[in-house]
mmCIF file of C-alpha atoms in Angstrom:
data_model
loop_
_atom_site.group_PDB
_atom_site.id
_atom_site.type_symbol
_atom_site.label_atom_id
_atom_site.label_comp_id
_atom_site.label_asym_id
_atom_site.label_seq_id
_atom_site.Cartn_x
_atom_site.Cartn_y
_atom_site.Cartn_z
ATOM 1 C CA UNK F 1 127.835 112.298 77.541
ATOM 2 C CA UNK F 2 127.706 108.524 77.965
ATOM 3 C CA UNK F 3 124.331 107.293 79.638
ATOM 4 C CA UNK F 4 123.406 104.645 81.745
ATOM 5 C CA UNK F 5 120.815 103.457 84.152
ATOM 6 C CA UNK F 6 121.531 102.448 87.682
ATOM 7 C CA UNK F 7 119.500 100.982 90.836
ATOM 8 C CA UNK F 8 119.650 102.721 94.133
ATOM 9 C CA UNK F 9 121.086 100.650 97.333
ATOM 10 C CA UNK F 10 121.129 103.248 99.847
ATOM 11 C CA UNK F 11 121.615 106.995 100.163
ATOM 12 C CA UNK F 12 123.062 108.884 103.146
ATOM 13 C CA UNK F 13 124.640 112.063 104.041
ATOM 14 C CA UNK F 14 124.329 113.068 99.816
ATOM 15 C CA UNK F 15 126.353 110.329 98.796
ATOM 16 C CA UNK F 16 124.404 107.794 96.946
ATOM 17 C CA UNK F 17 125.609 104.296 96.639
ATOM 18 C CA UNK F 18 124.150 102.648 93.201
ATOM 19 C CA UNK F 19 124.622 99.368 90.901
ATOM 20 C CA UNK F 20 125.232 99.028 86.972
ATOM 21 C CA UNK F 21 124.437 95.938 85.386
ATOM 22 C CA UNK F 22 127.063 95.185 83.190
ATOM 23 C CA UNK F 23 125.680 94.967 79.853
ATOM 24 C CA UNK F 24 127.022 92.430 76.728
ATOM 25 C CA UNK F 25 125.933 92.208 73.212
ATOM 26 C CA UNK F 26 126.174 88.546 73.132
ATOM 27 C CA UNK F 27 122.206 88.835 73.369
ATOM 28 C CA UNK F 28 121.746 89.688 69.762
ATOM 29 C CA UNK F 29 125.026 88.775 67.740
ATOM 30 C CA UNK F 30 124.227 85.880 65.761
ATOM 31 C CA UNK F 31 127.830 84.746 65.172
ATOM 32 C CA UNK F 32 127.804 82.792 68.601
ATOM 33 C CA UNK F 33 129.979 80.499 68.641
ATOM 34 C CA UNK F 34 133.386 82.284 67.399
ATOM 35 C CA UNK F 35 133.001 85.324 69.320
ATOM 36 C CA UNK F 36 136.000 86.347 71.680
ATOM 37 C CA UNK F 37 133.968 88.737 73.685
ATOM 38 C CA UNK F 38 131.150 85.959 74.345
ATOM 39 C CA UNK F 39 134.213 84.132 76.305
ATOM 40 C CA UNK F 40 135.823 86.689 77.820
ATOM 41 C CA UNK F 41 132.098 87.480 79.438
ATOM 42 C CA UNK F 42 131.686 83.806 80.501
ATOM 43 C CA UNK F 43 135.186 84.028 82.495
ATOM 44 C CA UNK F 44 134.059 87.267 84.068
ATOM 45 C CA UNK F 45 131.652 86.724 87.101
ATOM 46 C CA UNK F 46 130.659 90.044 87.822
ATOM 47 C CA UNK F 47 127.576 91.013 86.801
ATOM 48 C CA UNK F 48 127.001 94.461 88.141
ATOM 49 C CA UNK F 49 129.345 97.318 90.040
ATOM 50 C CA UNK F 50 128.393 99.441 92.996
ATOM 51 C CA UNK F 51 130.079 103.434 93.120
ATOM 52 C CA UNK F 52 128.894 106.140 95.201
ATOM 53 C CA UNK F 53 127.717 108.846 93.323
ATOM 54 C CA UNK F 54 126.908 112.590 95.240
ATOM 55 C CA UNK F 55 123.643 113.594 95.267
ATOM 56 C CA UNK F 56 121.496 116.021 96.724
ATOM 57 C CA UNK F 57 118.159 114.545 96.346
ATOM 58 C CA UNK F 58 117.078 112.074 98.979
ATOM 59 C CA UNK F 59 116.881 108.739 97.484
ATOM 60 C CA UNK F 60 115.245 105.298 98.476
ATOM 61 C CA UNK F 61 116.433 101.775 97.907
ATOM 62 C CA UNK F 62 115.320 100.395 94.564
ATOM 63 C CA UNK F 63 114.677 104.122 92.825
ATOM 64 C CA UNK F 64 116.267 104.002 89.711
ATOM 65 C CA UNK F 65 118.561 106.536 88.456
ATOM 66 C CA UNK F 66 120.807 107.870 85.084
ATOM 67 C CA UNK F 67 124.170 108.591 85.374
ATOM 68 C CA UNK F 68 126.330 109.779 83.025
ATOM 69 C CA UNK F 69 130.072 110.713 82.364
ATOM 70 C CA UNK F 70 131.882 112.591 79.679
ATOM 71 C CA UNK F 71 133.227 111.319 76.611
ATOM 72 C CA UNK F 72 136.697 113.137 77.090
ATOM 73 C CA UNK F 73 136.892 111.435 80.387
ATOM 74 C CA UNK F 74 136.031 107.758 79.251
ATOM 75 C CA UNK F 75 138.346 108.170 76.425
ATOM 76 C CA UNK F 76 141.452 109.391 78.224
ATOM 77 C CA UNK F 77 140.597 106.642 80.854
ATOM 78 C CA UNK F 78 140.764 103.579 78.000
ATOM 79 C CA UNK F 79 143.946 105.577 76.831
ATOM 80 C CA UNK F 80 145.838 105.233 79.827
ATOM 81 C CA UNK F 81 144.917 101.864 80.653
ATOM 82 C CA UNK F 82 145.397 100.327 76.771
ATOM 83 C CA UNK F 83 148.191 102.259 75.567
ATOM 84 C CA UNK F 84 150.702 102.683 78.531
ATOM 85 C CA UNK F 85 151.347 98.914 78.446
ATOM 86 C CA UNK F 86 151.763 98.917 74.878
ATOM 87 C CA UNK F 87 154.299 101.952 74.446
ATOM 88 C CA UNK F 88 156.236 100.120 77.135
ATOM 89 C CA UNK F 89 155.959 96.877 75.553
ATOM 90 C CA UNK F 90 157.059 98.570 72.363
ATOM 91 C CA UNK F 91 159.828 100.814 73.921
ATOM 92 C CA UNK F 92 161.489 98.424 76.360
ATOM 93 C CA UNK F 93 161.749 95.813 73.983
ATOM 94 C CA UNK F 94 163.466 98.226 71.589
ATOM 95 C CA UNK F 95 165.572 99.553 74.025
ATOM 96 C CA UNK F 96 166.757 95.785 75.240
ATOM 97 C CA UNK F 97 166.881 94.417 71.366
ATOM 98 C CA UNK F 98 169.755 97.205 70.927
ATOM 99 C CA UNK F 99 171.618 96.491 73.685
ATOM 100 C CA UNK F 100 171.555 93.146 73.315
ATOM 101 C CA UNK F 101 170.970 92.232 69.965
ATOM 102 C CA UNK F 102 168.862 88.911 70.606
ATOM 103 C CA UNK F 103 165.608 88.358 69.619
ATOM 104 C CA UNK F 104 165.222 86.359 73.188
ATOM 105 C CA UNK F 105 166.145 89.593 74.805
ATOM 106 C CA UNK F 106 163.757 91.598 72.823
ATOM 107 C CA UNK F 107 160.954 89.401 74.015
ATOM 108 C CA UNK F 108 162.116 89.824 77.800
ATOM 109 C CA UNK F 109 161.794 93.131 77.396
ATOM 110 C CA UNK F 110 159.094 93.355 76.027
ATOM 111 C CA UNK F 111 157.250 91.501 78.775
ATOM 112 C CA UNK F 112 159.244 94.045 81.078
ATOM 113 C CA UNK F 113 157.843 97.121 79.310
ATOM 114 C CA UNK F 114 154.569 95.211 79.190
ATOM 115 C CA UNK F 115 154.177 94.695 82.685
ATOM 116 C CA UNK F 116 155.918 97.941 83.322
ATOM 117 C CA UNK F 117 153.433 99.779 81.610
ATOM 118 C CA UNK F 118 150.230 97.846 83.685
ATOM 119 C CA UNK F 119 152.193 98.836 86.927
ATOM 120 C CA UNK F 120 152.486 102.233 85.581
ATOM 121 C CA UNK F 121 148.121 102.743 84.386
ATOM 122 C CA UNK F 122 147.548 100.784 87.745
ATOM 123 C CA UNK F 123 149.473 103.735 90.299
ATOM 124 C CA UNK F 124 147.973 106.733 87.822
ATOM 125 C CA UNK F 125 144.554 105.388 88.159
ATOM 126 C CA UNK F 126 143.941 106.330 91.659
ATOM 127 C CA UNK F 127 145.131 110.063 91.175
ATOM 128 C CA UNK F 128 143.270 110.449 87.720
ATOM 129 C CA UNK F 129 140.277 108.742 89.162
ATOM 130 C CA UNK F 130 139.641 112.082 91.780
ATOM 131 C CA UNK F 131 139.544 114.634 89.075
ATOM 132 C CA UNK F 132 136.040 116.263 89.432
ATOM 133 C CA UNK F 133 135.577 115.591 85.339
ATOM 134 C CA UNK F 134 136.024 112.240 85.569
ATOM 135 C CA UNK F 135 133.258 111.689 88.167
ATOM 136 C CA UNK F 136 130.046 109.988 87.130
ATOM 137 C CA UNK F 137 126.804 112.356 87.504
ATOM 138 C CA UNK F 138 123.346 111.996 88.353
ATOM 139 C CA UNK F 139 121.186 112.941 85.510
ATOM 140 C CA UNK F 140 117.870 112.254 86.462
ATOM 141 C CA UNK F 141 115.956 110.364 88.650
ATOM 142 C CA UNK F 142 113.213 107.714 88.599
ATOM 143 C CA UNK F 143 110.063 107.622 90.591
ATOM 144 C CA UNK F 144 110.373 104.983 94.399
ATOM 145 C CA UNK F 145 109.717 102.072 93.971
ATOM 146 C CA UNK F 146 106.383 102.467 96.093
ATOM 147 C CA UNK F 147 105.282 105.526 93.976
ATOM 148 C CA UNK F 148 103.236 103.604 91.249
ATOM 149 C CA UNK F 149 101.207 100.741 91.518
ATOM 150 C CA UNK F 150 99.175 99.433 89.300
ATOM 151 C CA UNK F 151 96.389 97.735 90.289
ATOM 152 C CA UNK F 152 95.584 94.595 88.648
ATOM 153 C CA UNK F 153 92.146 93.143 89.599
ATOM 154 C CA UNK F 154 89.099 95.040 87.497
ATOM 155 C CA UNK F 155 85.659 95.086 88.275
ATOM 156 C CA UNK F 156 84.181 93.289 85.116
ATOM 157 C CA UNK F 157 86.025 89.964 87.246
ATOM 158 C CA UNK F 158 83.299 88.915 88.812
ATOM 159 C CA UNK F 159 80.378 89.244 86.189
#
């Protein structure tokens, strides 16, 4: 089970609406300045996603909670999306360089299959997205926000 710890922005009726952060390892990778990922975060400006997650419990605003989602589930997920453009990339350009025996018409079809493919991930993800096993779940729960305080001032301050 894949972990991770979310922030609470409201609750109602058992659904629970929380944020990720979206986390890099930029942080603590010391090669810097030839890093692809490093760039590909800079271009990205989201920083955290909100889903709604059921729950039971009733939660405040702030409360901190872990979900977590199967392996199997994360895993066929990165499948679909990284492979079905590639095996039409692969297939369609195939398919077009031996019908037309061109190099320029391999490379159209490729970008066909390519883009084929993307369409393809994109109209499955909706229906594969509402199986029950691919559904993030509350593991725990934190304590409210307004549950611990710590109080700072002592009484050796004024001596």
């Amino acid at each position: 089970m894949m972990k991770e710890w979310a922030t609470v922005i409201s609750w109602q009726n058992g659904e629970a609406v929380v944020s990720c952060d979206v986390k890099s390892s930029c942080s603590s990778c010391a090669s810097r300045a030839g890093c692809g990922s490093r760039i590909l975060n800079k271009l990205g400006p989201q920083t955290s996603h909100s889903i709604t997650v059921p729950c039971d419990h009733p939660l405040v605003a702030g409360q901190k909670v872990e979900l977590g989602i199967a392996e199997g589930s994360l895993l066929g997920s990165a499948l679909v999306v990284y492979m079905s453009p590639l095996v039409g990339l692969f297939i369609v350009a195939g398919l077009f360089q031996m019908l037309f025996h061109t190099d320029l018409a391999a490379m159209a079809g490729a970008i066909l299959g390519g883009v084929g493919g993307f369409l393809l991930a994109k109209g499955l993800a909706p229906s594969l997205s509402r199986r029950e096993s691919w559904q993030p779940v509350i593991l725990s729960v934190g304590l409210p926000p307004d549950a611990l305080r710590i109080d700072t001032s002592s009484s050796t301050d004024n001596v």
